[in-house]
Short mmCIF file of C-alpha atoms in Angstrom, two decimals:
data_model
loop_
_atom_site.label_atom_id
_atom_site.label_comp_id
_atom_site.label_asym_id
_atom_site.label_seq_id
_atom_site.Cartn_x
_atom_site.Cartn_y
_atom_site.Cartn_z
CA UNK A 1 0.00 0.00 0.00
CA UNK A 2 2.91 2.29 0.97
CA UNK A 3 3.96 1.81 -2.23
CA UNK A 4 1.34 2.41 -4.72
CA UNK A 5 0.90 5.36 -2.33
CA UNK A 6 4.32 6.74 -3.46
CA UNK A 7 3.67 5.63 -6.69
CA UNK A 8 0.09 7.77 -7.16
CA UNK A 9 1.54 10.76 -5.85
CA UNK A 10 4.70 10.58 -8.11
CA UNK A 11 2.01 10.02 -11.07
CA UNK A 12 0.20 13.13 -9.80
CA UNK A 13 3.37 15.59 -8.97
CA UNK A 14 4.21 14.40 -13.16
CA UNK A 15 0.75 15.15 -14.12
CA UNK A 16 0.73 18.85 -12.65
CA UNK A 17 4.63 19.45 -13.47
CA UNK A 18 2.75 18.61 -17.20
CA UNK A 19 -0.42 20.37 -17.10
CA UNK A 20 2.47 23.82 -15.84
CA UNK A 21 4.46 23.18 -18.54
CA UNK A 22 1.53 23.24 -20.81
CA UNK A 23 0.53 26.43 -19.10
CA UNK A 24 3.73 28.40 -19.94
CA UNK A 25 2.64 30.97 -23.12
CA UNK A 26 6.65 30.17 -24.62
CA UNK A 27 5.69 25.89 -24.30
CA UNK A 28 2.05 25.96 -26.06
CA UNK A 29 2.24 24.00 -29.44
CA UNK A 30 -1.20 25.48 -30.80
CA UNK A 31 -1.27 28.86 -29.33
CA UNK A 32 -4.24 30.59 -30.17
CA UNK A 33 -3.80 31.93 -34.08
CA UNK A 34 -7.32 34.36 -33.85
CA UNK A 35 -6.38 38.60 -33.18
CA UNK A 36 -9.43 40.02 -34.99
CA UNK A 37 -8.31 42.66 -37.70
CA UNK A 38 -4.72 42.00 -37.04
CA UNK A 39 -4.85 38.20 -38.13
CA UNK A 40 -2.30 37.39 -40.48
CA UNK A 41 -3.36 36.68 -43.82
CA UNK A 42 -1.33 33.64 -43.70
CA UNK A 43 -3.35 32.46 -40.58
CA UNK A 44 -7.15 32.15 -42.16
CA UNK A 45 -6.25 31.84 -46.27
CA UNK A 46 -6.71 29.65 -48.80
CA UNK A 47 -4.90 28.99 -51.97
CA UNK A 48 -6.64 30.16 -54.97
CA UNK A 49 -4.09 27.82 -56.78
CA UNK A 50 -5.52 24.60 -55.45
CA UNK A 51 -9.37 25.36 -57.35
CA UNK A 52 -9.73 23.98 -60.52
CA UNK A 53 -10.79 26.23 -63.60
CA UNK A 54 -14.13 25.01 -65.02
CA UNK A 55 -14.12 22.29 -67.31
CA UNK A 56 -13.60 23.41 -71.04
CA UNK A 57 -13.34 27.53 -69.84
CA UNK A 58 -10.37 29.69 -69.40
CA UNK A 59 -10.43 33.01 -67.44
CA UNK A 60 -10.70 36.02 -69.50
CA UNK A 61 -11.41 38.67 -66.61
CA UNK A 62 -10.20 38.95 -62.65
CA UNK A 63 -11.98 41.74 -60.56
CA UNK A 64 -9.86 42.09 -56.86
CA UNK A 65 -10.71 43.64 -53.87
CA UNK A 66 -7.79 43.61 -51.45
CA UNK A 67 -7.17 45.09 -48.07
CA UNK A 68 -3.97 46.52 -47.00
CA UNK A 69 -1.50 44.07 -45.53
CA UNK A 70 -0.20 43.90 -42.00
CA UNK A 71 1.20 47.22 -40.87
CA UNK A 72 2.43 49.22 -37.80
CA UNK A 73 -0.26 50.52 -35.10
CA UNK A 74 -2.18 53.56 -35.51
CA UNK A 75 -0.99 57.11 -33.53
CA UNK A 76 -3.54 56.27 -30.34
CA UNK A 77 -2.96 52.86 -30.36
CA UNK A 78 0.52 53.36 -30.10
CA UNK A 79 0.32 56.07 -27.52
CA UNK A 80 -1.56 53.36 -25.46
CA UNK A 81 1.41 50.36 -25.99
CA UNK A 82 4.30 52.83 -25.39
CA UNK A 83 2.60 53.56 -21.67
CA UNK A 84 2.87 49.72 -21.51
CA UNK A 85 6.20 49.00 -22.39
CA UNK A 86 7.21 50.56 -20.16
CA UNK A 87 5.56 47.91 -17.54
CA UNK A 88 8.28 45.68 -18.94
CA UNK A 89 10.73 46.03 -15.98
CA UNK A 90 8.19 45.97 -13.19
CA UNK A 91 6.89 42.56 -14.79
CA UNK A 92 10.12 40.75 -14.73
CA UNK A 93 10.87 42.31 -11.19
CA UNK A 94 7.38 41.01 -10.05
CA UNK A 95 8.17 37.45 -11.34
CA UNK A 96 12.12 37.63 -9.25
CA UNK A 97 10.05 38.86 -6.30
CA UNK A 98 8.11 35.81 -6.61
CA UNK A 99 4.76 37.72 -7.68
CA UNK A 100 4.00 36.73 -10.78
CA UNK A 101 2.43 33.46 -12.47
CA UNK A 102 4.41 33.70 -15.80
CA UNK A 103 6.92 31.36 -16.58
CA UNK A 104 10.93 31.75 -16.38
CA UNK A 105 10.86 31.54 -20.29
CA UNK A 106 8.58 34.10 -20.86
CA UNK A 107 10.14 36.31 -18.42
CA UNK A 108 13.47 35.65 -20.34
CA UNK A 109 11.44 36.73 -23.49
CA UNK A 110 10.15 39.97 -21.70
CA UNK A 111 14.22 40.32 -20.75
CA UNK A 112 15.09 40.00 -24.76
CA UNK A 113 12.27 42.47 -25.89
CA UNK A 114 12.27 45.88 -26.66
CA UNK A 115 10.55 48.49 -28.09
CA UNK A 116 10.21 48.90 -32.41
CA UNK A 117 11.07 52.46 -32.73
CA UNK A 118 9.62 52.32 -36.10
CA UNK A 119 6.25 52.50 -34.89
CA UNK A 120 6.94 56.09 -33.91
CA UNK A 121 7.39 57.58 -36.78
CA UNK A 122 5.77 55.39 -39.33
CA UNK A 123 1.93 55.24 -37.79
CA UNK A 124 -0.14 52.92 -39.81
CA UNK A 125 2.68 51.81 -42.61
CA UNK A 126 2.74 48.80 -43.99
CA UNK A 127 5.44 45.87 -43.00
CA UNK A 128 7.77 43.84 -44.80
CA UNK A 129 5.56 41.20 -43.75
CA UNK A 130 2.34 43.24 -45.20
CA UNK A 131 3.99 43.68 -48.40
CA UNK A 132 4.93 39.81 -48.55
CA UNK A 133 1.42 38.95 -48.10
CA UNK A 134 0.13 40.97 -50.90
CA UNK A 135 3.35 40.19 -53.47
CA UNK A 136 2.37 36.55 -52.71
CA UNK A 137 -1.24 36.87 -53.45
CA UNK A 138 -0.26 38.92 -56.75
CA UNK A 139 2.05 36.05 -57.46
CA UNK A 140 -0.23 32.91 -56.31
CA UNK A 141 -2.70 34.74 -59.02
CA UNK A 142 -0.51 34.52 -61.90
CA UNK A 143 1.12 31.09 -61.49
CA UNK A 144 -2.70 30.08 -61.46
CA UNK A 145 -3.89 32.04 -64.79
CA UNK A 146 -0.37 32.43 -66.68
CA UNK A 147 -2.43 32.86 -69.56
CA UNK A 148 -4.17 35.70 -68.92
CA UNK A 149 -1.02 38.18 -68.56
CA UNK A 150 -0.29 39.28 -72.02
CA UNK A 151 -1.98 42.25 -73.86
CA UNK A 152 -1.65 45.67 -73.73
CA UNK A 153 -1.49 48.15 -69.96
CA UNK A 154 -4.41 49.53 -70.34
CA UNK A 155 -6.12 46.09 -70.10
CA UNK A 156 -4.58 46.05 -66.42
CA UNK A 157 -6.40 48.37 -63.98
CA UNK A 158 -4.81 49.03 -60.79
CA UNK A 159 -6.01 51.35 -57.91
CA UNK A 160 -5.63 52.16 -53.93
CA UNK A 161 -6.68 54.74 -51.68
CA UNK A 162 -4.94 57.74 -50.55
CA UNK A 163 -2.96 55.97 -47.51
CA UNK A 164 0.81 54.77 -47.57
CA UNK A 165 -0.46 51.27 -46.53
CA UNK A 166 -2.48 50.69 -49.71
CA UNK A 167 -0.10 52.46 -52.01
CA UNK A 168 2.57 49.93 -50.86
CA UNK A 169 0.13 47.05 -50.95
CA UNK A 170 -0.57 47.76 -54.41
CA UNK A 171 2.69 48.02 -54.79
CA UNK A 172 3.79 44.48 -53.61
CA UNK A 173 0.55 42.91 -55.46
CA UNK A 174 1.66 44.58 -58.98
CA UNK A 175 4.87 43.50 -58.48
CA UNK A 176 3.94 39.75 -57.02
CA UNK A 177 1.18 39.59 -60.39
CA UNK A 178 4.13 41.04 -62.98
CA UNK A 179 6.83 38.63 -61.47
CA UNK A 180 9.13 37.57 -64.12
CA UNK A 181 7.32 38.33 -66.90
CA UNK A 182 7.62 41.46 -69.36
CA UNK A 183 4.39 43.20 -68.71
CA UNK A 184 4.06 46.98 -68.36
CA UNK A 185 1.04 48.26 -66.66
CA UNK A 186 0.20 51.23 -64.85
CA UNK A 187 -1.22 52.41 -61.32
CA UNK A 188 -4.03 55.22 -61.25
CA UNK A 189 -2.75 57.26 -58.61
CA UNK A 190 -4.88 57.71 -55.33
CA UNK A 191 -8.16 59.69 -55.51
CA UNK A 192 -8.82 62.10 -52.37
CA UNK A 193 -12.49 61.31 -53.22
CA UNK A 194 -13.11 57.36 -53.95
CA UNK A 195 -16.76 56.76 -54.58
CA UNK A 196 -15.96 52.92 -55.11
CA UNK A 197 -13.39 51.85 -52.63
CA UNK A 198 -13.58 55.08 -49.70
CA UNK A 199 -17.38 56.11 -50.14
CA UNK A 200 -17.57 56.03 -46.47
CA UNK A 201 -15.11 58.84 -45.68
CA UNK A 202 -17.44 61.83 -47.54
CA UNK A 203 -20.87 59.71 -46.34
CA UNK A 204 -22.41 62.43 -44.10
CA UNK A 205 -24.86 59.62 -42.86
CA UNK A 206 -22.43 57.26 -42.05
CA UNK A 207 -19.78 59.60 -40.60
CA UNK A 208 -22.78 60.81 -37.82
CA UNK A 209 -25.71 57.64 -37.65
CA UNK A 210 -22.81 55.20 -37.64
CA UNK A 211 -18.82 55.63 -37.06
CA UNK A 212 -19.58 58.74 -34.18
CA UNK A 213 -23.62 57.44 -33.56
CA UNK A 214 -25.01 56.26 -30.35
CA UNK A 215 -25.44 52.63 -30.85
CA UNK A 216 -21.55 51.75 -32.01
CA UNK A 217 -20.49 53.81 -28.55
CA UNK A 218 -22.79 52.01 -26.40
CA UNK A 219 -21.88 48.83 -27.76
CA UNK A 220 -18.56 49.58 -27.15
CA UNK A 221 -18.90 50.95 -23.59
CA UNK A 222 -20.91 47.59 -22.71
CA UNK A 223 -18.29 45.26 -23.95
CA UNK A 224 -15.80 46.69 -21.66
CA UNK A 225 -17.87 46.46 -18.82
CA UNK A 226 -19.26 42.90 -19.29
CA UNK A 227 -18.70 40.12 -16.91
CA UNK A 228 -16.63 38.30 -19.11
CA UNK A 229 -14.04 41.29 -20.27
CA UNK A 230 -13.82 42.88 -16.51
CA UNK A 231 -12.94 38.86 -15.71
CA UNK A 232 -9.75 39.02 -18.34
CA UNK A 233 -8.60 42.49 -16.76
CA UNK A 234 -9.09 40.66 -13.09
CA UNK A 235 -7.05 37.54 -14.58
CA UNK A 236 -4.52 39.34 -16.31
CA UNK A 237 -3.35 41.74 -12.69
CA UNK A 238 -3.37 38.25 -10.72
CA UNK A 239 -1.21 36.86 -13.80
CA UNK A 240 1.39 39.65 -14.08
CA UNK A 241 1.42 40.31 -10.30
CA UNK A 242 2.45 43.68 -10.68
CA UNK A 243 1.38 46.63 -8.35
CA UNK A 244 0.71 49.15 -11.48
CA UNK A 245 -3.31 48.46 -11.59
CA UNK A 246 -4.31 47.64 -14.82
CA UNK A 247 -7.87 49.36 -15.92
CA UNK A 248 -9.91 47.83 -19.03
CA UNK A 249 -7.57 49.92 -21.55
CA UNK A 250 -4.52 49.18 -20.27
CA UNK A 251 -5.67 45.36 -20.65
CA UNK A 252 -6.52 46.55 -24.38
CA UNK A 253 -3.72 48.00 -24.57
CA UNK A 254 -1.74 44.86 -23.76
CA UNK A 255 -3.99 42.91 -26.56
CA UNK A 256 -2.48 45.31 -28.57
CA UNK A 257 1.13 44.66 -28.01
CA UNK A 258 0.48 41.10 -28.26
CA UNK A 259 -1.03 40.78 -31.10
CA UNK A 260 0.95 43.30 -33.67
CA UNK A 261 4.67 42.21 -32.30
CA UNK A 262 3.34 38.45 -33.18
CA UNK A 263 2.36 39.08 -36.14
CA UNK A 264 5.76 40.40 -37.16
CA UNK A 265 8.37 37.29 -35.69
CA UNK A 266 8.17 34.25 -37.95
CA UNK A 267 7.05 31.73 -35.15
CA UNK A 268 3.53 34.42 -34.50
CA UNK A 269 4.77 34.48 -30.76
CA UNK A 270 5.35 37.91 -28.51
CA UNK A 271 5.70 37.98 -24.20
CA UNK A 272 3.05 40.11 -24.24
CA UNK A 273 0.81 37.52 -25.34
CA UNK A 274 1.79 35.62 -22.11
CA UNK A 275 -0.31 38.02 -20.36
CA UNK A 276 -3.21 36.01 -21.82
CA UNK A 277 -5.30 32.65 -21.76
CA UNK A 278 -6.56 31.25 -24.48
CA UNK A 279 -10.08 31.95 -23.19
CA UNK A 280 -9.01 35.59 -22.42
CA UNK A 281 -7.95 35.51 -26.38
CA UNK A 282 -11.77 34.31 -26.83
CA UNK A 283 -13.41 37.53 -24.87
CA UNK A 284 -10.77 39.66 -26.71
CA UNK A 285 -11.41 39.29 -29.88
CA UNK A 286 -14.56 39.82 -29.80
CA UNK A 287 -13.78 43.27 -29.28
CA UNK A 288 -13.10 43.35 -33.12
CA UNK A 289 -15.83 41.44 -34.12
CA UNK A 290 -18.95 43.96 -31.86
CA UNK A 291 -17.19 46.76 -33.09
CA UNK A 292 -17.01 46.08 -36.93
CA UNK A 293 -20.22 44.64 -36.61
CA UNK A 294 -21.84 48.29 -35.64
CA UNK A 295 -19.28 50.00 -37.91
CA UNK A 296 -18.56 48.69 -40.97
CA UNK A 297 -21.46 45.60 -40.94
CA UNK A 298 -25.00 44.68 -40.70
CA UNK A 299 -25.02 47.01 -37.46
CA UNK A 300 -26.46 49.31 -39.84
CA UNK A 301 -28.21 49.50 -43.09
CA UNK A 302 -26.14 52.47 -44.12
CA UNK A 303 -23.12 49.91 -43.99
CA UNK A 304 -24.87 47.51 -46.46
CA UNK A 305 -25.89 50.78 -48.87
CA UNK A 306 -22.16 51.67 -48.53
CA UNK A 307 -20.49 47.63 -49.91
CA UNK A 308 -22.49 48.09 -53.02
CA UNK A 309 -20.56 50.57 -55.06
CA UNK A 310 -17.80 47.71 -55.70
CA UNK A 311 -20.52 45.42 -56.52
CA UNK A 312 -21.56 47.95 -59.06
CA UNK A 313 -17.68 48.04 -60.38
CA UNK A 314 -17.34 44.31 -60.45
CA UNK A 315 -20.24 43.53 -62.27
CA UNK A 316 -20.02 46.55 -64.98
CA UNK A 317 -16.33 45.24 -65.50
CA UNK A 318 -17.86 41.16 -65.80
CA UNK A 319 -20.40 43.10 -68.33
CA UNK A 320 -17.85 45.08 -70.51
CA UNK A 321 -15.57 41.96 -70.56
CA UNK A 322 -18.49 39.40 -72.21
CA UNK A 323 -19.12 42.18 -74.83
CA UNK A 324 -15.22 42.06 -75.78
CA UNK A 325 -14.53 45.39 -73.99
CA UNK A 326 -13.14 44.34 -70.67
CA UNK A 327 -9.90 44.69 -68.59
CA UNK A 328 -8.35 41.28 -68.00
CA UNK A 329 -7.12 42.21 -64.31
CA UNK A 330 -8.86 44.59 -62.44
CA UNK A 331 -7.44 45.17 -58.52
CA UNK A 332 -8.63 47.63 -55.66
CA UNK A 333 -6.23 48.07 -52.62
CA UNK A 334 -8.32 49.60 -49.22
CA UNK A 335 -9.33 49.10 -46.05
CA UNK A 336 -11.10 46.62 -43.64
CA UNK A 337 -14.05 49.03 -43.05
CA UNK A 338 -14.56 48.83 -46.86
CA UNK A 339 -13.80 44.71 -46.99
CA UNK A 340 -16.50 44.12 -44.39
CA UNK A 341 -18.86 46.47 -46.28
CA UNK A 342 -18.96 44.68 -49.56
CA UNK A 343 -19.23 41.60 -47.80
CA UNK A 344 -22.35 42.56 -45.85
CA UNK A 345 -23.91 43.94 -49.27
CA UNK A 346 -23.35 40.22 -50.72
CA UNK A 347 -24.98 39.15 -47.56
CA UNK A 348 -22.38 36.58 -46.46
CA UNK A 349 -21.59 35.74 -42.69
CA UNK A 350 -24.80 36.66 -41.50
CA UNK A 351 -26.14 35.72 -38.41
CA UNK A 352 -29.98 35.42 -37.55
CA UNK A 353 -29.41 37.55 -34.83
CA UNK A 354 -27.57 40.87 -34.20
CA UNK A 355 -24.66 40.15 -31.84
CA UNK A 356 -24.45 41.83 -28.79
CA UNK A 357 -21.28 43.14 -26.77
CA UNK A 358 -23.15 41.77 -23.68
CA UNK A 359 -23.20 38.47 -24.49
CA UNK A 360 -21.01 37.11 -26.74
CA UNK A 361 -22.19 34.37 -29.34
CA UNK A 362 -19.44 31.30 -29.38
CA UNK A 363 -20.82 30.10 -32.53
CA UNK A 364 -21.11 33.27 -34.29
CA UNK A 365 -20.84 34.02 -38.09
CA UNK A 366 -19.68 37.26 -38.24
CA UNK A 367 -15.88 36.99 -37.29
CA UNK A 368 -13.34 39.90 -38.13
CA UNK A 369 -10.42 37.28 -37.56
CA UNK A 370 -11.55 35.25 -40.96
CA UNK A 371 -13.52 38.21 -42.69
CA UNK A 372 -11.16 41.10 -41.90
CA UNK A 373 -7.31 39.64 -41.34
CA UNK A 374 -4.74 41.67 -42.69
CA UNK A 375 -4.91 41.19 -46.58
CA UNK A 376 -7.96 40.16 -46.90
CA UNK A 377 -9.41 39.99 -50.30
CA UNK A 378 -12.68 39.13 -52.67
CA UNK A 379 -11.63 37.63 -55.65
CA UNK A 380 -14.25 37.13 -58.85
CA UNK A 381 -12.75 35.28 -61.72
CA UNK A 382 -14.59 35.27 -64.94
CA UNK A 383 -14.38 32.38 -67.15
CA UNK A 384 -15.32 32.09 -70.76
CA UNK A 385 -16.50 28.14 -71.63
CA UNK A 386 -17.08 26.06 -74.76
CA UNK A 387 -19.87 24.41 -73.44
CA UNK A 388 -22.40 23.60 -76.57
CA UNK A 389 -21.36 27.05 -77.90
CA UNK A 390 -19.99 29.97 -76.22
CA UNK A 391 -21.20 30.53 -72.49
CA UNK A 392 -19.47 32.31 -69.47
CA UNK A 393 -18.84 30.83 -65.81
CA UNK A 394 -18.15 33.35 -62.77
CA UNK A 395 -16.11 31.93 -59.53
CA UNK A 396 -15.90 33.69 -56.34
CA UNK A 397 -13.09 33.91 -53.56
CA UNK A 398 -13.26 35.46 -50.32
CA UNK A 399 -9.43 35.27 -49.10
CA UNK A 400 -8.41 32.31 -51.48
CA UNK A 401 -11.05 29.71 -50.44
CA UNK A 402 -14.60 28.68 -52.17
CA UNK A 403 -18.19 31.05 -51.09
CA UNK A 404 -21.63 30.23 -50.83
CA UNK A 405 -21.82 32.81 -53.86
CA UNK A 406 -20.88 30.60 -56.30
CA UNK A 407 -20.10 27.13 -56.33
CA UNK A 408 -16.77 25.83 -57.42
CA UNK A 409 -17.81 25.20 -60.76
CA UNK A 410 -18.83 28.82 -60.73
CA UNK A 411 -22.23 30.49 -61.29
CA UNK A 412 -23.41 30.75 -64.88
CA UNK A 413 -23.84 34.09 -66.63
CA UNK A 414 -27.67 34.27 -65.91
CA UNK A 415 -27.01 33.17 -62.25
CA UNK A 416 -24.45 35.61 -61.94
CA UNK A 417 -26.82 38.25 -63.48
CA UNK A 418 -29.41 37.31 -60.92
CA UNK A 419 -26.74 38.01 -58.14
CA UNK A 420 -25.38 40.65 -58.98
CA UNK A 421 -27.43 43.16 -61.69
CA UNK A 422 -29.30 44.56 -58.71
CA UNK A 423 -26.31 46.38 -57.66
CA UNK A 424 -25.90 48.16 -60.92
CA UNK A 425 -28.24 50.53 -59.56
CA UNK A 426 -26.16 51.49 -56.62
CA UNK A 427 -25.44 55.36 -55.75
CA UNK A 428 -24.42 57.38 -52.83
CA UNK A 429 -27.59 59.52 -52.59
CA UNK A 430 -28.59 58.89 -49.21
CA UNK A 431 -25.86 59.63 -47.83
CA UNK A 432 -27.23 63.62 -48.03
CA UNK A 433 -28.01 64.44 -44.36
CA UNK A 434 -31.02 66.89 -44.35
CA UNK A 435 -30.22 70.50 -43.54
CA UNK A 436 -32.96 70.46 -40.38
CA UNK A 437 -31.43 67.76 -39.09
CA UNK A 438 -27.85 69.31 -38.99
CA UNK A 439 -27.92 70.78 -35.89
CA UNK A 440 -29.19 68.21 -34.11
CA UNK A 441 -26.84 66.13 -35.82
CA UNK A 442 -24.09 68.32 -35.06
CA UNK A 443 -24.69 68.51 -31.16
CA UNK A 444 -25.21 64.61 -31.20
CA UNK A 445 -20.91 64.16 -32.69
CA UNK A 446 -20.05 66.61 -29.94
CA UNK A 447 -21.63 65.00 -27.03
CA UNK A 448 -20.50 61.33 -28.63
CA UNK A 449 -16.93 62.49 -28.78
CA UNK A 450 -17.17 63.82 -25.31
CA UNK A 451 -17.78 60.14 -23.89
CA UNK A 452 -15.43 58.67 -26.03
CA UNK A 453 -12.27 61.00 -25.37
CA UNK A 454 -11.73 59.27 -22.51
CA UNK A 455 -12.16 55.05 -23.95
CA UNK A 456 -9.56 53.34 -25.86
#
């Protein structure tokens, strides 16, 4: 009996020296891959290479829209991780004071880190690793329809918005769609006014009912004081075991720090992330997912109105290119609020019920870490068939992998018609705010940006 006794408690003492191990943030094999609109593309695509071309067609037309790739923190998110950095020091002195729950190789990662002055003077820029996301998608595009790039530039349309990180990403795509071969195309330069890939930045409407309107700010100010969240900013102080106490956008703040410096190191790891379970992960990316939802989704209808201008593009470009008038490669380069626009106008990752930043649904459609990762893309290839005479075959791509759009085989002209003609009608005339509804609207933005000033 003594024996087995000694025996069980040696199996036990292995068993919890295992389950620690497993613990330690540096140790975890599958550490959680999920960040919301800072996913790398790499993380949620597929490979537009691996999906066969309809039988007996070849593609005579490719419409793109592509979000930026991964770049550097905006100005007041990086205001917000600088004030943590410097937390560094107090974290590793909490963990030789015996304090903290982290584990000695995570503290020897917080002792190796430091600071990317880069992010101080290049807010928002895109990264090497942004512009090798978009080169390879540029590149993966071409090795798949080698066919199609020959002709003259103007049958190659290329466009971004007025931001560095698009201009590069364009960059990196052009060069990742022209590499090796000896094809000259141009770039339109950057339009201050974009009624097909920026309509939301001159959208009175949508600039007061939605990005500075009630609804996205309450949503926001609930989902940082829900149970769950206020539970990941308890975990997190008890975790670190520093003094410094930690409110709900310091905790954000954190997030932050974790999830752009992983996104930049080859293995997707950072310290910071140590700061974290993988159910705190869980609660914080939904952060991402509430407020895209209210901004940029089916929060509002104004959101939906907004996704159809591309719509519009793609399918007047599909049009032009079945009456022999079409570009062969046509590719937009913008932003996740415009990305998760288009994709509520097609109607995709919809759930039956609006999601709420007070409860948050597990099983949920709508998720920014597979809809709005960095590079993020919507990809319509149109094929032209010999099927019984000539007929025409559309595929669709959201980020490399098969949609509910169209099947594999891709839609048929008059399906694709269906789909998509009622967006040829698509215009920016609501946007108009009524005069008599100015003021009101006016004093509304003030006292919105009063409560705001103050959250993350």
């Amino acid at each position: 009996m003594l024996k087995l006794s000694i025996i069980s408690k040696l199996i036990i003492y292995l068993l919890v020296g295992l389950v620690q191990v497993r613990g330690c943030y540096w140790n975890s094999r599958c550490s959680y891959e999920l960040f919301g609109s800072k996913t790398p593309y790499d993380t949620v695509r597929g490979d537009i290479r691996d999906y066969p071309v309809p039988e007996n067609c070849e593609a005579i037309s490719i419409w793109v829209l592509n979000r930026h790739g991964n770049r550097n923190p905006g100005s007041s998110v990086a205001i917000g991780m600088r004030a943590i950095a410097d937390l560094k020091d107090e974290i590793i002195a909490s963990y030789e004071a015996g304090e903290s729950k982290l584990c000695s190789q995570d503290i020897d990662n917080f002792r190796n880190w430091y600071w990317n002055d880069t992010i101080d003077v290049s807010h928002s820029y895109l990264t090497g690793v942004g512009y090798e996301e978009l080169f390879g998608i540029g590149k993966r595009i071409q090795e798949k329809y080698p066919d199609l790039f020959n002709g003259q530039a103007e049958e190659f349309y290329f466009r971004p918005t007025n931001e560095q990180r698009t201009v590069t990403s364009c960059m990196a795509f052009v060069q990742g769609i022209t590499n090796g071969l000896n094809l000259n195309v141009t770039v339109e330069g950057p339009r201050d006014i974009d009624d097909i890939i920026r309509p939301y930045s001159h959208c009175d409407r949508y600039q007061r009912e939605v990005k500075e309107g009630e609804v996205l700010a309450e949503q926001l100010d609930y989902y940082f004081q829900s149970e769950e969240y206020v539970a990941v900013q308890a975990a997190v102080q008890e975790r670190l075991g520093i003094k410094t106490p930690l409110d709900v956008f310091n905790i954000f703040s954190i997030y932050e720090m974790c999830r752009f410096y992983r996104s930049w190191t080859a293995v997707l790891q950072s310290p910071w992330c140590a700061a974290f379970s993988d159910k705190d992960l869980l609660v914080l990316e939904y952060y991402d997912d509430i407020r895209h939802y209210y901004r940029n989704g089916y929060g509002s209808k104004v959101n939906v109105n907004l996704g159809k201008p591309p719509l519009k593009d793609l399918y007047e470009n599909f049009k032009s290119a079945v009456n022999g008038k079409g570009r062969k490669v046509t590719s937009y380069f913008t932003h996740d609020t415009m990305m998760e626009m288009t994709l509520s106008a097609l109607g995709v990752y919809k759930d039956e019920a609006p999601l709420q930043s007070t409860v948050r649904n597990a099983d949920r459609i709508w998720r920014t870490s597979f809809i709005g990762a960095f590079s993020s893309n919507l990809i319509a290839v149109l094929n032209s068939c010999n099927d019984a005479g000539p007929t025409y075959k559309v595929q669709l791509f959201i980020n490399e992998k098969e949609t509910e759009i169209c099947p594999v085989d891709g839609c048929t002209w008059e399906e694709f018609q269906d789909k998509f003609q009622a967006y040829s009608t698509a215009n920016l005339d609501f946007c108009s705010v009524d005069n008599e509804n100015n003021s009101t609207s006016s004093i509304n933005r003030i006292l919105s940006w009063s409560r705001r000033s103050h959250r993350y």
